[in-house]
Amino acid sequence: MRPQTQTKLSYTPGRMREHARTRLQVDVRRQQLLELGLELFGNQTYDELSIDEIARRAGVSKGLLYHYFPSKRAFYVASVREAARHLLEETDIDQHGTGPDPDPEGVRVALRAFLGYVSRRRVAYAFLLRGGIGTDPEVAEIVENTRQAFVDRMLTRLSRFGAQADDPATRLRLRGWLGFVEASSLDWADGQELDLESFLQLLVQMSAVVLASVLHPPER
């Protein structure tokens, strides 16, 4: 009886490299389209942009655009999600130190990183906070989840200094602070009535009041 031979996989290293290269090209092209989406939707409304215009600006066919995103709405939602990812990643700075209270310089560094993002990606930032397809629930959920992620991040870091993370008043204080930073930074980015250092100093001063109320809340 002749011994059975095992069938070897024909997926050679060369084919594996080719597959990896193709996958990389797909990822790169998709990322390029998302970056374009941030620019287009940040400067024009959803209804103003047709799928033909998007494809033309991207330098691709409609068929290829649909290969990556099945509809204009899907492309829009993916662009919103990409803007949120950029915001969270590029502002993830934690330099509060290990003392009994947050390091004021660490607060300044974190706020500077945030304003740096707003300056670099003003269109994307405004698109994330002001965008929306009417009352589209998926878009609203992305924006709300982004805000919750910011509040959770602040709660986690401030709990090292005694903040009561499970206290609803603490969360409301931080949510209010986030709302102030969002509104004021959007206004600042639009008008630039203050230079960056002056606006940064204003936020640092305001943050001291917020941190004091969070870490040393008044007796109730």
PDB file of C-alpha atoms in Angstrom:
ATOM      1  CA  MET A   1       0.000   0.000   0.000  1.00  0.00           C
ATOM      2  CA  ARG A   2       1.515   3.271  -1.103  1.00  0.00           C
ATOM      3  CA  PRO A   3       1.833   5.923   1.616  1.00  0.00           C
ATOM      4  CA  GLN A   4      -0.452   8.905   1.233  1.00  0.00           C
ATOM      5  CA  THR A   5       1.197  12.203   0.456  1.00  0.00           C
ATOM      6  CA  GLN A   6       0.071  15.422   2.073  1.00  0.00           C
ATOM      7  CA  THR A   7      -1.059  18.194  -0.204  1.00  0.00           C
ATOM      8  CA  LYS A   8       0.974  21.315   0.419  1.00  0.00           C
ATOM      9  CA  LEU A   9      -0.626  24.737   0.458  1.00  0.00           C
ATOM     10  CA  SER A  10       0.116  26.626  -2.719  1.00  0.00           C
ATOM     11  CA  TYR A  11       0.135  29.944  -0.854  1.00  0.00           C
ATOM     12  CA  THR A  12       3.828  30.677  -1.435  1.00  0.00           C
ATOM     13  CA  PRO A  13       5.754  33.469   0.309  1.00  0.00           C
ATOM     14  CA  GLY A  14       5.637  35.423  -2.933  1.00  0.00           C
ATOM     15  CA  ARG A  15       1.863  35.212  -3.098  1.00  0.00           C
ATOM     16  CA  MET A  16       1.616  36.108   0.582  1.00  0.00           C
ATOM     17  CA  ARG A  17       3.701  39.216  -0.015  1.00  0.00           C
ATOM     18  CA  GLU A  18       1.541  40.135  -2.990  1.00  0.00           C
ATOM     19  CA  HIS A  19      -1.616  39.714  -0.911  1.00  0.00           C
ATOM     20  CA  ALA A  20      -0.149  41.881   1.871  1.00  0.00           C
ATOM     21  CA  ARG A  21       0.884  44.536  -0.656  1.00  0.00           C
ATOM     22  CA  THR A  22      -2.609  44.557  -2.185  1.00  0.00           C
ATOM     23  CA  ARG A  23      -4.185  44.821   1.259  1.00  0.00           C
ATOM     24  CA  LEU A  24      -1.895  47.743   2.072  1.00  0.00           C
ATOM     25  CA  GLN A  25      -2.823  49.486  -1.163  1.00  0.00           C
ATOM     26  CA  VAL A  26      -6.517  49.048  -0.370  1.00  0.00           C
ATOM     27  CA  ASP A  27      -6.028  50.471   3.130  1.00  0.00           C
ATOM     28  CA  VAL A  28      -4.000  53.409   1.821  1.00  0.00           C
ATOM     29  CA  ARG A  29      -6.583  54.264  -0.835  1.00  0.00           C
ATOM     30  CA  ARG A  30      -9.425  54.032   1.689  1.00  0.00           C
ATOM     31  CA  GLN A  31      -7.526  56.330   4.060  1.00  0.00           C
ATOM     32  CA  GLN A  32      -6.930  58.804   1.239  1.00  0.00           C
ATOM     33  CA  LEU A  33     -10.647  58.827   0.460  1.00  0.00           C
ATOM     34  CA  LEU A  34     -11.499  59.449   4.118  1.00  0.00           C
ATOM     35  CA  GLU A  35      -9.077  62.378   4.272  1.00  0.00           C
ATOM     36  CA  LEU A  36     -10.781  63.795   1.192  1.00  0.00           C
ATOM     37  CA  GLY A  37     -14.158  63.218   2.833  1.00  0.00           C
ATOM     38  CA  LEU A  38     -13.099  65.310   5.830  1.00  0.00           C
ATOM     39  CA  GLU A  39     -12.167  68.159   3.507  1.00  0.00           C
ATOM     40  CA  LEU A  40     -15.208  67.950   1.245  1.00  0.00           C
ATOM     41  CA  PHE A  41     -17.882  67.519   3.901  1.00  0.00           C
ATOM     42  CA  GLY A  42     -16.141  70.052   6.105  1.00  0.00           C
ATOM     43  CA  ASN A  43     -16.501  72.749   3.449  1.00  0.00           C
ATOM     44  CA  GLN A  44     -19.800  71.787   1.824  1.00  0.00           C
ATOM     45  CA  THR A  45     -23.062  70.409   3.135  1.00  0.00           C
ATOM     46  CA  TYR A  46     -24.071  66.816   2.616  1.00  0.00           C
ATOM     47  CA  ASP A  47     -26.768  67.765   0.087  1.00  0.00           C
ATOM     48  CA  GLU A  48     -24.423  70.007  -1.896  1.00  0.00           C
ATOM     49  CA  LEU A  49     -22.057  67.134  -2.668  1.00  0.00           C
ATOM     50  CA  SER A  50     -23.073  64.539  -5.238  1.00  0.00           C
ATOM     51  CA  ILE A  51     -21.423  61.156  -5.510  1.00  0.00           C
ATOM     52  CA  ASP A  52     -20.233  62.215  -8.985  1.00  0.00           C
ATOM     53  CA  GLU A  53     -18.486  65.276  -7.526  1.00  0.00           C
ATOM     54  CA  ILE A  54     -16.870  63.193  -4.796  1.00  0.00           C
ATOM     55  CA  ALA A  55     -15.574  60.674  -7.335  1.00  0.00           C
ATOM     56  CA  ARG A  56     -14.301  63.477  -9.580  1.00  0.00           C
ATOM     57  CA  ARG A  57     -12.446  65.173  -6.738  1.00  0.00           C
ATOM     58  CA  ALA A  58     -11.011  61.834  -5.666  1.00  0.00           C
ATOM     59  CA  GLY A  59      -9.869  61.052  -9.204  1.00  0.00           C
ATOM     60  CA  VAL A  60     -11.631  57.681  -9.197  1.00  0.00           C
ATOM     61  CA  SER A  61     -14.669  56.168 -10.834  1.00  0.00           C
ATOM     62  CA  LYS A  62     -17.990  55.968  -9.045  1.00  0.00           C
ATOM     63  CA  GLY A  63     -17.670  52.203  -9.194  1.00  0.00           C
ATOM     64  CA  LEU A  64     -14.373  52.271  -7.290  1.00  0.00           C
ATOM     65  CA  LEU A  65     -15.793  54.703  -4.742  1.00  0.00           C
ATOM     66  CA  TYR A  66     -18.729  52.350  -4.196  1.00  0.00           C
ATOM     67  CA  HIS A  67     -16.234  49.516  -3.779  1.00  0.00           C
ATOM     68  CA  TYR A  68     -14.977  51.204  -0.610  1.00  0.00           C
ATOM     69  CA  PHE A  69     -18.234  52.814   0.534  1.00  0.00           C
ATOM     70  CA  PRO A  70     -21.611  51.424  -0.579  1.00  0.00           C
ATOM     71  CA  SER A  71     -23.350  54.823  -0.561  1.00  0.00           C
ATOM     72  CA  LYS A  72     -22.759  58.543  -0.083  1.00  0.00           C
ATOM     73  CA  ARG A  73     -24.225  58.282   3.390  1.00  0.00           C
ATOM     74  CA  ALA A  74     -21.827  55.443   4.249  1.00  0.00           C
ATOM     75  CA  PHE A  75     -18.928  57.593   3.060  1.00  0.00           C
ATOM     76  CA  TYR A  76     -20.195  60.507   5.149  1.00  0.00           C
ATOM     77  CA  VAL A  77     -20.616  58.405   8.304  1.00  0.00           C
ATOM     78  CA  ALA A  78     -17.153  56.881   7.827  1.00  0.00           C
ATOM     79  CA  SER A  79     -15.727  60.400   7.489  1.00  0.00           C
ATOM     80  CA  VAL A  80     -17.411  61.470  10.739  1.00  0.00           C
ATOM     81  CA  ARG A  81     -15.984  58.401  12.471  1.00  0.00           C
ATOM     82  CA  GLU A  82     -12.535  59.209  11.059  1.00  0.00           C
ATOM     83  CA  ALA A  83     -12.730  62.783  12.366  1.00  0.00           C
ATOM     84  CA  ALA A  84     -13.604  61.438  15.826  1.00  0.00           C
ATOM     85  CA  ARG A  85     -10.695  58.990  15.718  1.00  0.00           C
ATOM     86  CA  HIS A  86      -8.253  61.760  14.797  1.00  0.00           C
ATOM     87  CA  LEU A  87      -9.510  63.978  17.597  1.00  0.00           C
ATOM     88  CA  LEU A  88      -9.223  61.325  20.298  1.00  0.00           C
ATOM     89  CA  GLU A  89      -5.832  60.033  19.163  1.00  0.00           C
ATOM     90  CA  GLU A  90      -4.118  63.371  18.603  1.00  0.00           C
ATOM     91  CA  THR A  91      -5.240  64.838  21.936  1.00  0.00           C
ATOM     92  CA  ASP A  92      -4.424  61.815  24.117  1.00  0.00           C
ATOM     93  CA  ILE A  93      -1.868  63.582  26.319  1.00  0.00           C
ATOM     94  CA  ASP A  94      -1.380  62.694  29.993  1.00  0.00           C
ATOM     95  CA  GLN A  95       1.335  64.658  31.803  1.00  0.00           C
ATOM     96  CA  HIS A  96      -0.338  65.370  35.123  1.00  0.00           C
ATOM     97  CA  GLY A  97       2.567  63.929  37.102  1.00  0.00           C
ATOM     98  CA  THR A  98       2.377  61.889  40.288  1.00  0.00           C
ATOM     99  CA  GLY A  99       1.883  64.562  42.948  1.00  0.00           C
ATOM    100  CA  PRO A 100      -1.207  65.088  45.119  1.00  0.00           C
ATOM    101  CA  ASP A 101      -2.773  67.412  42.512  1.00  0.00           C
ATOM    102  CA  PRO A 102      -2.674  67.614  38.719  1.00  0.00           C
ATOM    103  CA  ASP A 103       0.429  69.371  37.473  1.00  0.00           C
ATOM    104  CA  PRO A 104      -0.627  72.788  36.078  1.00  0.00           C
ATOM    105  CA  GLU A 105       2.022  72.456  33.389  1.00  0.00           C
ATOM    106  CA  GLY A 106       0.564  69.060  32.460  1.00  0.00           C
ATOM    107  CA  VAL A 107      -2.837  70.708  32.069  1.00  0.00           C
ATOM    108  CA  ARG A 108      -1.262  73.337  29.829  1.00  0.00           C
ATOM    109  CA  VAL A 109       0.444  70.672  27.704  1.00  0.00           C
ATOM    110  CA  ALA A 110      -2.829  68.779  27.243  1.00  0.00           C
ATOM    111  CA  LEU A 111      -4.744  71.928  26.283  1.00  0.00           C
ATOM    112  CA  ARG A 112      -1.961  72.969  23.913  1.00  0.00           C
ATOM    113  CA  ALA A 113      -2.221  69.589  22.187  1.00  0.00           C
ATOM    114  CA  PHE A 114      -5.968  70.085  21.841  1.00  0.00           C
ATOM    115  CA  LEU A 115      -5.602  73.565  20.362  1.00  0.00           C
ATOM    116  CA  GLY A 116      -2.842  72.280  18.103  1.00  0.00           C
ATOM    117  CA  TYR A 117      -5.292  69.745  16.735  1.00  0.00           C
ATOM    118  CA  VAL A 118      -7.961  72.415  16.246  1.00  0.00           C
ATOM    119  CA  SER A 119      -5.453  74.601  14.385  1.00  0.00           C
ATOM    120  CA  ARG A 120      -4.168  71.791  12.161  1.00  0.00           C
ATOM    121  CA  ARG A 121      -7.530  70.223  11.483  1.00  0.00           C
ATOM    122  CA  ARG A 122      -9.945  73.109  11.822  1.00  0.00           C
ATOM    123  CA  VAL A 123     -12.151  71.872   8.991  1.00  0.00           C
ATOM    124  CA  ALA A 124     -12.305  68.315  10.335  1.00  0.00           C
ATOM    125  CA  TYR A 125     -12.961  69.545  13.879  1.00  0.00           C
ATOM    126  CA  ALA A 126     -15.807  71.821  12.802  1.00  0.00           C
ATOM    127  CA  PHE A 127     -17.168  69.053  10.571  1.00  0.00           C
ATOM    128  CA  LEU A 128     -17.296  66.627  13.492  1.00  0.00           C
ATOM    129  CA  LEU A 129     -19.065  68.989  15.888  1.00  0.00           C
ATOM    130  CA  ARG A 130     -21.286  70.824  13.429  1.00  0.00           C
ATOM    131  CA  GLY A 131     -21.916  68.150  10.841  1.00  0.00           C
ATOM    132  CA  GLY A 132     -24.870  65.879  10.575  1.00  0.00           C
ATOM    133  CA  ILE A 133     -27.478  64.661   8.133  1.00  0.00           C
ATOM    134  CA  GLY A 134     -30.473  66.217   9.784  1.00  0.00           C
ATOM    135  CA  THR A 135     -31.018  64.090  12.873  1.00  0.00           C
ATOM    136  CA  ASP A 136     -29.128  61.044  11.636  1.00  0.00           C
ATOM    137  CA  PRO A 137     -28.897  58.769  14.695  1.00  0.00           C
ATOM    138  CA  GLU A 138     -25.642  57.084  13.644  1.00  0.00           C
ATOM    139  CA  VAL A 139     -23.833  60.402  13.222  1.00  0.00           C
ATOM    140  CA  ALA A 140     -25.264  61.694  16.505  1.00  0.00           C
ATOM    141  CA  GLU A 141     -24.082  58.519  18.235  1.00  0.00           C
ATOM    142  CA  ILE A 142     -20.515  58.960  16.967  1.00  0.00           C
ATOM    143  CA  VAL A 143     -20.384  62.548  18.234  1.00  0.00           C
ATOM    144  CA  GLU A 144     -21.906  61.586  21.583  1.00  0.00           C
ATOM    145  CA  ASN A 145     -19.535  58.628  21.998  1.00  0.00           C
ATOM    146  CA  THR A 146     -16.614  60.963  21.312  1.00  0.00           C
ATOM    147  CA  ARG A 147     -17.761  63.317  24.045  1.00  0.00           C
ATOM    148  CA  GLN A 148     -18.274  60.433  26.442  1.00  0.00           C
ATOM    149  CA  ALA A 149     -14.768  59.172  25.656  1.00  0.00           C
ATOM    150  CA  PHE A 150     -13.336  62.588  26.555  1.00  0.00           C
ATOM    151  CA  VAL A 151     -15.256  62.705  29.838  1.00  0.00           C
ATOM    152  CA  ASP A 152     -14.269  59.129  30.696  1.00  0.00           C
ATOM    153  CA  ARG A 153     -10.635  59.965  29.958  1.00  0.00           C
ATOM    154  CA  MET A 154     -10.749  62.974  32.265  1.00  0.00           C
ATOM    155  CA  LEU A 155     -12.516  60.987  34.996  1.00  0.00           C
ATOM    156  CA  THR A 156      -9.940  58.193  34.845  1.00  0.00           C
ATOM    157  CA  ARG A 157      -7.017  60.576  35.112  1.00  0.00           C
ATOM    158  CA  LEU A 158      -8.512  62.838  37.756  1.00  0.00           C
ATOM    159  CA  SER A 159      -9.535  59.881  39.917  1.00  0.00           C
ATOM    160  CA  ARG A 160      -5.805  59.510  40.674  1.00  0.00           C
ATOM    161  CA  PHE A 161      -6.084  62.797  42.548  1.00  0.00           C
ATOM    162  CA  GLY A 162      -9.258  62.015  44.421  1.00  0.00           C
ATOM    163  CA  ALA A 163     -12.007  62.842  41.928  1.00  0.00           C
ATOM    164  CA  GLN A 164     -15.161  60.823  42.589  1.00  0.00           C
ATOM    165  CA  ALA A 165     -15.657  59.140  39.233  1.00  0.00           C
ATOM    166  CA  ASP A 166     -19.022  57.668  40.225  1.00  0.00           C
ATOM    167  CA  ASP A 167     -20.443  61.008  41.409  1.00  0.00           C
ATOM    168  CA  PRO A 168     -22.979  62.374  38.874  1.00  0.00           C
ATOM    169  CA  ALA A 169     -22.032  65.942  39.862  1.00  0.00           C
ATOM    170  CA  THR A 170     -18.411  65.255  38.908  1.00  0.00           C
ATOM    171  CA  ARG A 171     -19.407  63.971  35.494  1.00  0.00           C
ATOM    172  CA  LEU A 172     -21.717  66.933  34.945  1.00  0.00           C
ATOM    173  CA  ARG A 173     -18.959  69.394  35.833  1.00  0.00           C
ATOM    174  CA  LEU A 174     -16.613  67.778  33.337  1.00  0.00           C
ATOM    175  CA  ARG A 175     -19.309  67.541  30.684  1.00  0.00           C
ATOM    176  CA  GLY A 176     -19.992  71.249  31.148  1.00  0.00           C
ATOM    177  CA  TRP A 177     -16.275  72.022  30.869  1.00  0.00           C
ATOM    178  CA  LEU A 178     -16.064  69.989  27.671  1.00  0.00           C
ATOM    179  CA  GLY A 179     -19.036  71.882  26.242  1.00  0.00           C
ATOM    180  CA  PHE A 180     -17.337  75.193  27.014  1.00  0.00           C
ATOM    181  CA  VAL A 181     -14.076  74.059  25.392  1.00  0.00           C
ATOM    182  CA  GLU A 182     -15.919  72.830  22.284  1.00  0.00           C
ATOM    183  CA  ALA A 183     -17.927  76.019  21.813  1.00  0.00           C
ATOM    184  CA  SER A 184     -15.100  78.437  22.573  1.00  0.00           C
ATOM    185  CA  SER A 185     -12.546  76.581  20.431  1.00  0.00           C
ATOM    186  CA  LEU A 186     -14.916  76.522  17.462  1.00  0.00           C
ATOM    187  CA  ASP A 187     -15.452  80.271  17.840  1.00  0.00           C
ATOM    188  CA  TRP A 188     -11.727  80.821  18.237  1.00  0.00           C
ATOM    189  CA  ALA A 189     -10.909  78.740  15.149  1.00  0.00           C
ATOM    190  CA  ASP A 190     -13.417  80.694  13.065  1.00  0.00           C
ATOM    191  CA  GLY A 191     -12.448  84.209  14.140  1.00  0.00           C
ATOM    192  CA  GLN A 192      -8.897  83.944  15.524  1.00  0.00           C
ATOM    193  CA  GLU A 193      -9.603  87.055  17.624  1.00  0.00           C
ATOM    194  CA  LEU A 194      -7.050  85.813  20.159  1.00  0.00           C
ATOM    195  CA  ASP A 195      -3.664  84.379  19.327  1.00  0.00           C
ATOM    196  CA  LEU A 196      -3.085  80.788  20.369  1.00  0.00           C
ATOM    197  CA  GLU A 197      -1.077  81.624  23.498  1.00  0.00           C
ATOM    198  CA  SER A 198      -3.703  84.058  24.762  1.00  0.00           C
ATOM    199  CA  PHE A 199      -6.525  81.603  24.193  1.00  0.00           C
ATOM    200  CA  LEU A 200      -4.482  78.831  25.788  1.00  0.00           C
ATOM    201  CA  GLN A 201      -3.947  80.966  28.878  1.00  0.00           C
ATOM    202  CA  LEU A 202      -7.686  81.649  29.064  1.00  0.00           C
ATOM    203  CA  LEU A 203      -8.438  77.906  29.006  1.00  0.00           C
ATOM    204  CA  VAL A 204      -5.756  77.178  31.606  1.00  0.00           C
ATOM    205  CA  GLN A 205      -7.295  79.759  33.929  1.00  0.00           C
ATOM    206  CA  MET A 206     -10.779  78.330  33.421  1.00  0.00           C
ATOM    207  CA  SER A 207      -9.541  74.775  33.930  1.00  0.00           C
ATOM    208  CA  ALA A 208      -8.195  75.681  37.371  1.00  0.00           C
ATOM    209  CA  VAL A 209     -11.720  76.556  38.493  1.00  0.00           C
ATOM    210  CA  VAL A 210     -13.150  73.347  37.044  1.00  0.00           C
ATOM    211  CA  LEU A 211     -10.448  71.146  38.564  1.00  0.00           C
ATOM    212  CA  ALA A 212     -10.947  72.743  41.962  1.00  0.00           C
ATOM    213  CA  SER A 213     -14.682  72.037  41.827  1.00  0.00           C
ATOM    214  CA  VAL A 214     -14.056  68.435  40.766  1.00  0.00           C
ATOM    215  CA  LEU A 215     -11.278  67.617  43.245  1.00  0.00           C
ATOM    216  CA  HIS A 216     -12.632  69.681  46.134  1.00  0.00           C
ATOM    217  CA  PRO A 217     -16.401  69.818  45.633  1.00  0.00           C
ATOM    218  CA  PRO A 218     -18.423  72.020  47.956  1.00  0.00           C
ATOM    219  CA  GLU A 219     -20.322  70.406  50.798  1.00  0.00           C
ATOM    220  CA  ARG A 220     -23.845  69.371  49.828  1.00  0.00           C
TER     221      ARG A 220
END
